[in-house]
Each structure stands twice: as C-alpha cells, then as structure tokens.
Amino acid sequence: MKKRVITGIVVSVIGILIVCFSHIDWLFRCIVALLTLLCVNEAVPLRWIDHKIVPICIVLGVAVLSAIEIPNYDDWVAPVYIVASVVFILLIVMNEAGLKPENNYGWLQILTAVISVIFLHSAIYLRQDYHGLYYILVALLSAILTDTFALAFGRAFGKHKLVPKTSPKKTIEGSIGGLISSVLVIVIMATLLQHFTDVSVNGTNLILCSLLSSVMAQVGDLSMSVVKRSMGIKDFGNLLPGHGGVLDRLDSILFTLPLYYILVSCGVVIFR
C-alpha cells in the first residue's frame, strides 16, 4: 500500500508537470510518444529485442511517433473509437456470460497496441485547440476521479458485483459513486476556473460530457482487464511499483482523451 501511495504521488506530480509544459509542442509530442511506446510494448511485449539495443529502439520509437502526423485523423478517429468500444464491450459481456472464442486472443493484444497509438495521439491534436489544455485536464480528471471514487465507494458501500468474472473487485455501488462524484468535482473545479479566470464554461455540455467520459473511463478500465485476462497476467508490467505498468494507469485515459477530441471536432463547446 505504501508503495502504491508513493508511486501515485510521484506519477501525479509528473502528470501535473507534463500538463504545465504541454504548450511546448516538441516536448509534449515526445512525452506522448514515449507513453505510447511503453503502452505498445506492454500490450505486445517485444521480448525478442536484444536488451542492449533497447535504449536505441526507445529513442528511435519516440522520434518516429513524435514526428508522425496521422493523415485524415478527424475523418476516422470517431469510427475507430466506436468500433473499438463496441468490440471491447462485447468481449466484456461475453466474458461475463462465459462465452470465450476457442482461438487465441493475439488479435486483442494487437488491437490494444493499435488503439494506444491512435487514441493517445489525440492528446497532441487536442492540445492545439485554443482551450485544448482545459479539455485535456477534464479528460484526465474524469478518468482519475472516476477510478478513485469508484474504489472508495466500492470499499465503503459495495455489495453488488459489477462484472465479477472480468474484474471481481468492482461493484455497482462503486461504479455509480465514481460517476456521480467525478462529475460533481469537475463541475466544482470548472466553476472555480470560470470565477477566477476569463474562461467561460458551458455548464450543460460540461455535465453531459463528464457523464459520458466517466462511463467511457470505466469501459476503458474493464476493457484492459479483459485484455489482461486473455494474456493470463495480473498487470501489464511492473514499471510503476504498486500500480503495475503504464497501460494499467492509462487504461481509462486511453478512452477519455479521444472522446474529448471527437466531441470538440464535432463542434461541442465546453470552454470559451
């Protein structure tokens, strides 16, 4: 528990620094690229690479991913997001029903690696919006707060299992508590932002988007649980003591970041 708390604090501080310096485009791109590379490696472990050349591979990978511009990103990120979400939700339902395909789940690991590249890249494009920083913050807060409050409410009031075969510790009470609490905290923070700055907030859109992103944050969490079960592992890695791997921490964010990018691209305005 002590390791988990210390790691959580360190990760939170690093996250705050990343957001604060996100206006430096090349630096932000490199950070997103590094996180993407770590997620891809955890989804599809590249054990065949000689450990001596791993640093070189990381540098090259970050260089390529940070420089790449995904063509026509606006046109197909939404369809990919919808299809991936539906696939994972179906897999969760199948897992709960005890229906598992006979063939292996290698394709699921590849899908996870692919959406890691596509979905995390949305942070780069979202930051380019005039109020992009605030959208990124809401996406991050929605995922983090939902997870935190779901855990707290689950431990305090949890009696009914949400998806026992996929994630035994998650409860319906925790899920609802996480959703409502995350929205309330985000609304309070947005109200303070509006009060102390010249930023205007569309309250209705904020509440609706926060509700949707909280739901998708939980879908992301459960989706990665399905992937881990298919791989026969508890965590994607051990880079973060007490937390597991990078993908274990970004599972919810993986689904909230692209959601806000899609909403903004469709003309939904929260911050003015």
Coordinates of C-alpha atoms in Angstrom, one line a residue:
M1 CA 0.0 0.0 0.0
K2 CA 2.9 2.3 0.9
K3 CA 4.5 1.7 -2.5
R4 CA 1.2 2.4 -4.2
V5 CA 0.7 5.7 -2.5
I6 CA 4.3 6.9 -3.1
T7 CA 4.1 5.9 -6.7
G8 CA 0.7 7.6 -7.1
I9 CA 2.1 10.9 -5.7
V10 CA 5.2 10.7 -8.0
V11 CA 3.1 10.0 -11.0
S12 CA 0.6 12.7 -10.2
V13 CA 3.4 15.3 -9.8
I14 CA 4.9 14.2 -13.2
G15 CA 1.5 14.4 -14.7
I16 CA 1.0 17.9 -13.5
L17 CA 4.4 18.9 -14.9
I18 CA 3.6 17.4 -18.2
V19 CA 0.3 19.3 -18.5
C20 CA 2.0 22.6 -17.4
F21 CA 4.6 22.3 -20.1
S22 CA 2.3 20.9 -22.7
H23 CA 2.5 24.2 -24.6
I24 CA 6.0 23.3 -25.7
D25 CA 4.9 21.3 -28.7
W26 CA 8.0 19.2 -29.4
L27 CA 8.3 18.2 -25.7
F28 CA 4.7 17.3 -25.4
R29 CA 4.9 15.2 -28.5
C30 CA 7.9 13.3 -27.2
I31 CA 6.2 12.6 -23.9
V32 CA 3.1 11.3 -25.6
A33 CA 5.3 9.3 -27.9
L34 CA 7.2 7.7 -25.0
L35 CA 4.0 6.8 -23.2
T36 CA 2.6 5.3 -26.4
L37 CA 5.7 3.3 -26.9
L38 CA 5.5 1.9 -23.4
C39 CA 1.9 1.0 -23.8
V40 CA 2.5 -0.8 -27.1
N41 CA 5.4 -2.7 -25.6
E42 CA 3.2 -3.8 -22.7
A43 CA 0.3 -4.8 -25.0
V44 CA 2.6 -6.7 -27.3
P45 CA 5.8 -7.4 -25.4
L46 CA 8.9 -7.2 -27.7
R47 CA 10.9 -9.8 -25.8
W48 CA 12.9 -10.8 -28.9
I49 CA 14.7 -7.4 -28.9
D50 CA 18.3 -7.6 -27.5
H51 CA 18.3 -5.7 -24.2
K52 CA 21.5 -3.9 -25.3
I53 CA 19.7 -2.1 -28.1
V54 CA 16.5 -1.3 -26.2
P55 CA 17.6 2.3 -25.4
I56 CA 18.3 2.9 -29.2
C57 CA 14.9 1.4 -30.0
I58 CA 13.2 3.7 -27.5
V59 CA 14.9 6.8 -28.9
L60 CA 14.0 5.9 -32.5
G61 CA 10.5 5.0 -31.5
V62 CA 9.9 8.3 -29.7
A63 CA 11.5 10.2 -32.6
V64 CA 9.2 8.5 -35.1
L65 CA 6.0 8.6 -33.1
S66 CA 6.5 12.3 -32.0
A67 CA 7.1 13.4 -35.6
I68 CA 4.3 11.4 -37.3
E69 CA 1.1 13.1 -38.4
I70 CA -1.8 10.7 -38.8
P71 CA -3.4 11.5 -42.2
N72 CA -7.1 12.4 -42.1
Y73 CA -7.2 11.8 -38.4
D74 CA -10.5 13.7 -38.0
D75 CA -12.3 11.5 -40.5
W76 CA -11.7 8.1 -39.0
V77 CA -10.8 8.5 -35.3
A78 CA -14.5 8.5 -34.4
P79 CA -15.4 5.3 -36.3
V80 CA -12.3 3.6 -34.9
Y81 CA -13.3 4.7 -31.4
I82 CA -16.8 3.5 -31.7
V83 CA -15.8 0.1 -33.2
A84 CA -13.1 -0.5 -30.6
S85 CA -15.5 0.4 -27.8
V86 CA -18.2 -1.9 -29.1
V87 CA -15.7 -4.7 -29.6
F88 CA -14.4 -4.4 -26.0
I89 CA -18.0 -4.1 -24.5
L90 CA -19.0 -7.2 -26.4
L91 CA -15.9 -9.0 -25.1
I92 CA -16.8 -7.9 -21.5
V93 CA -20.3 -9.2 -22.0
M94 CA -19.1 -12.5 -23.5
N95 CA -16.6 -12.9 -20.7
E96 CA -19.3 -12.5 -18.1
A97 CA -21.5 -14.9 -19.9
G98 CA -18.7 -17.5 -20.0
L99 CA -18.5 -17.3 -23.8
K100 CA -14.9 -17.4 -25.0
P101 CA -13.7 -17.9 -28.6
E102 CA -11.6 -21.0 -29.0
N103 CA -8.9 -19.3 -30.9
N104 CA -6.3 -17.3 -29.1
Y105 CA -6.5 -13.6 -28.2
G106 CA -3.4 -12.4 -30.0
W107 CA -5.5 -10.1 -32.2
L108 CA -6.8 -8.4 -29.0
Q109 CA -3.2 -7.5 -28.0
I110 CA -2.6 -6.1 -31.4
L111 CA -5.8 -4.1 -31.2
T112 CA -4.8 -2.7 -27.9
A113 CA -1.4 -1.7 -29.3
V114 CA -3.0 0.0 -32.3
I115 CA -5.6 2.0 -30.3
S116 CA -2.8 3.0 -27.9
V117 CA -1.1 4.7 -30.8
I118 CA -4.3 6.2 -32.3
F119 CA -6.0 7.3 -29.1
L120 CA -3.1 8.7 -27.2
H121 CA -2.2 10.7 -30.3
S122 CA -5.4 12.6 -29.9
A123 CA -3.8 14.5 -26.9
I124 CA -1.4 16.1 -29.4
Y125 CA -4.2 17.3 -31.7
L126 CA -6.5 18.3 -28.8
R127 CA -3.8 20.5 -27.3
Q128 CA -3.7 22.5 -30.5
D129 CA -7.2 23.8 -29.7
Y130 CA -7.3 27.2 -28.1
H131 CA -8.7 25.7 -24.9
G132 CA -7.1 22.4 -25.5
L133 CA -5.3 22.4 -22.1
Y134 CA -8.7 22.5 -20.3
Y135 CA -10.1 19.7 -22.4
I136 CA -7.1 17.5 -21.7
L137 CA -7.4 18.3 -18.0
V138 CA -11.1 17.3 -17.9
A139 CA -10.2 14.1 -19.8
L140 CA -7.5 13.2 -17.3
L141 CA -9.6 14.3 -14.2
S142 CA -12.6 12.3 -15.4
A143 CA -10.6 9.1 -15.7
I144 CA -8.6 9.7 -12.4
L145 CA -11.6 10.8 -10.3
T146 CA -13.9 8.1 -11.6
D147 CA -11.3 5.4 -10.7
T148 CA -10.5 7.0 -7.3
F149 CA -14.1 7.5 -6.2
A150 CA -15.2 4.1 -7.6
L151 CA -12.6 2.5 -5.4
A152 CA -13.6 4.5 -2.3
F153 CA -17.4 4.0 -2.7
G154 CA -16.8 0.3 -3.6
R155 CA -14.9 -0.3 -0.4
A156 CA -17.4 1.7 1.7
F157 CA -20.7 0.6 0.2
G158 CA -20.0 -2.1 -2.4
K159 CA -22.3 -5.1 -2.1
H160 CA -23.2 -5.9 -5.7
K161 CA -20.6 -7.1 -8.1
L162 CA -20.4 -5.2 -11.4
V163 CA -18.6 -7.7 -13.6
P164 CA -17.3 -10.4 -11.3
K165 CA -15.6 -12.5 -14.0
T166 CA -13.8 -9.6 -15.6
S167 CA -13.0 -7.5 -12.5
P168 CA -14.0 -9.2 -9.3
K169 CA -13.4 -6.2 -7.0
K170 CA -15.6 -3.7 -8.9
T171 CA -19.1 -3.1 -7.7
I172 CA -22.2 -1.4 -9.0
E173 CA -22.2 1.0 -6.0
G174 CA -18.6 1.9 -6.7
S175 CA -19.3 2.5 -10.4
I176 CA -22.3 4.8 -9.7
G177 CA -20.4 6.6 -6.9
G178 CA -17.4 7.1 -9.2
L179 CA -19.5 8.5 -12.0
I180 CA -21.5 11.0 -9.8
S181 CA -18.6 12.1 -7.7
S182 CA -16.3 12.7 -10.7
V183 CA -18.9 14.9 -12.4
L184 CA -19.5 16.9 -9.2
V185 CA -15.8 17.5 -8.6
I186 CA -15.3 18.5 -12.3
V187 CA -18.2 20.9 -12.2
I188 CA -16.9 22.5 -9.0
M189 CA -13.4 22.9 -10.5
A190 CA -14.9 24.3 -13.7
T191 CA -17.0 26.8 -11.6
L192 CA -13.8 28.0 -9.8
L193 CA -12.0 28.2 -13.2
Q194 CA -14.8 30.4 -14.5
H195 CA -14.8 32.6 -11.4
F196 CA -11.1 33.2 -11.2
T197 CA -10.3 33.5 -15.0
D198 CA -11.9 34.9 -18.1
V199 CA -12.8 31.4 -19.4
S200 CA -16.5 30.8 -19.9
V201 CA -17.9 27.3 -19.2
N202 CA -21.0 25.8 -20.8
G203 CA -22.4 24.0 -17.8
T204 CA -24.8 21.8 -19.6
N205 CA -22.2 20.5 -22.1
L206 CA -19.7 20.0 -19.3
I207 CA -22.1 17.9 -17.2
L208 CA -23.2 15.8 -20.2
C209 CA -19.6 15.3 -21.5
S210 CA -18.4 14.5 -18.0
L211 CA -21.1 11.8 -17.5
L212 CA -20.2 10.2 -20.9
S213 CA -16.4 10.4 -20.2
S214 CA -16.9 8.8 -16.8
V215 CA -18.8 5.9 -18.4
M216 CA -16.1 5.5 -21.0
A217 CA -13.3 5.7 -18.4
Q218 CA -14.9 2.6 -16.8
V219 CA -15.3 0.9 -20.2
G220 CA -11.5 1.5 -20.7
D221 CA -10.6 0.1 -17.3
L222 CA -12.7 -3.0 -17.9
S223 CA -11.5 -3.4 -21.5
M224 CA -7.9 -3.6 -20.3
S225 CA -9.0 -6.1 -17.6
V226 CA -10.3 -8.3 -20.4
V227 CA -7.0 -8.0 -22.3
K228 CA -5.0 -8.9 -19.2
R229 CA -7.2 -11.9 -18.6
S230 CA -6.7 -13.0 -22.1
M231 CA -2.9 -12.8 -21.6
G232 CA -3.1 -14.6 -18.3
I233 CA -1.5 -11.7 -16.4
K234 CA -2.5 -9.5 -13.4
D235 CA -0.7 -6.4 -14.6
F236 CA 0.7 -5.2 -17.9
G237 CA 4.1 -4.5 -16.3
N238 CA 6.0 -3.5 -13.1
L239 CA 7.4 -0.1 -14.1
L240 CA 5.2 1.6 -11.5
P241 CA 5.5 -0.1 -8.1
G242 CA 2.2 -0.9 -6.6
H243 CA 0.3 0.1 -9.8
G244 CA 1.7 -2.2 -12.4
G245 CA 2.6 -1.0 -15.9
V246 CA 2.0 2.3 -17.8
L247 CA -1.0 0.8 -19.6
D248 CA -2.5 -0.2 -16.2
R249 CA -2.5 3.5 -15.3
L250 CA -3.6 4.8 -18.7
D251 CA -6.4 2.3 -19.4
S252 CA -9.2 4.8 -18.6
I253 CA -7.4 7.8 -20.0
L254 CA -7.0 5.8 -23.2
F255 CA -10.7 6.1 -23.7
T256 CA -11.4 9.7 -22.3
L257 CA -8.8 11.6 -24.3
P258 CA -10.0 10.6 -27.8
L259 CA -13.6 11.1 -26.6
Y260 CA -13.0 14.8 -25.9
Y261 CA -11.1 15.2 -29.2
I262 CA -14.1 13.7 -31.1
L263 CA -16.6 15.9 -29.2
V264 CA -14.6 19.1 -29.9
S265 CA -14.1 18.1 -33.5
C266 CA -17.9 17.7 -33.8
G267 CA -18.4 21.2 -32.6
V268 CA -19.2 20.5 -28.9
V269 CA -18.1 23.6 -26.9
I270 CA -17.4 23.4 -23.2
F271 CA -14.9 26.2 -22.7
R272 CA -15.0 29.6 -24.4

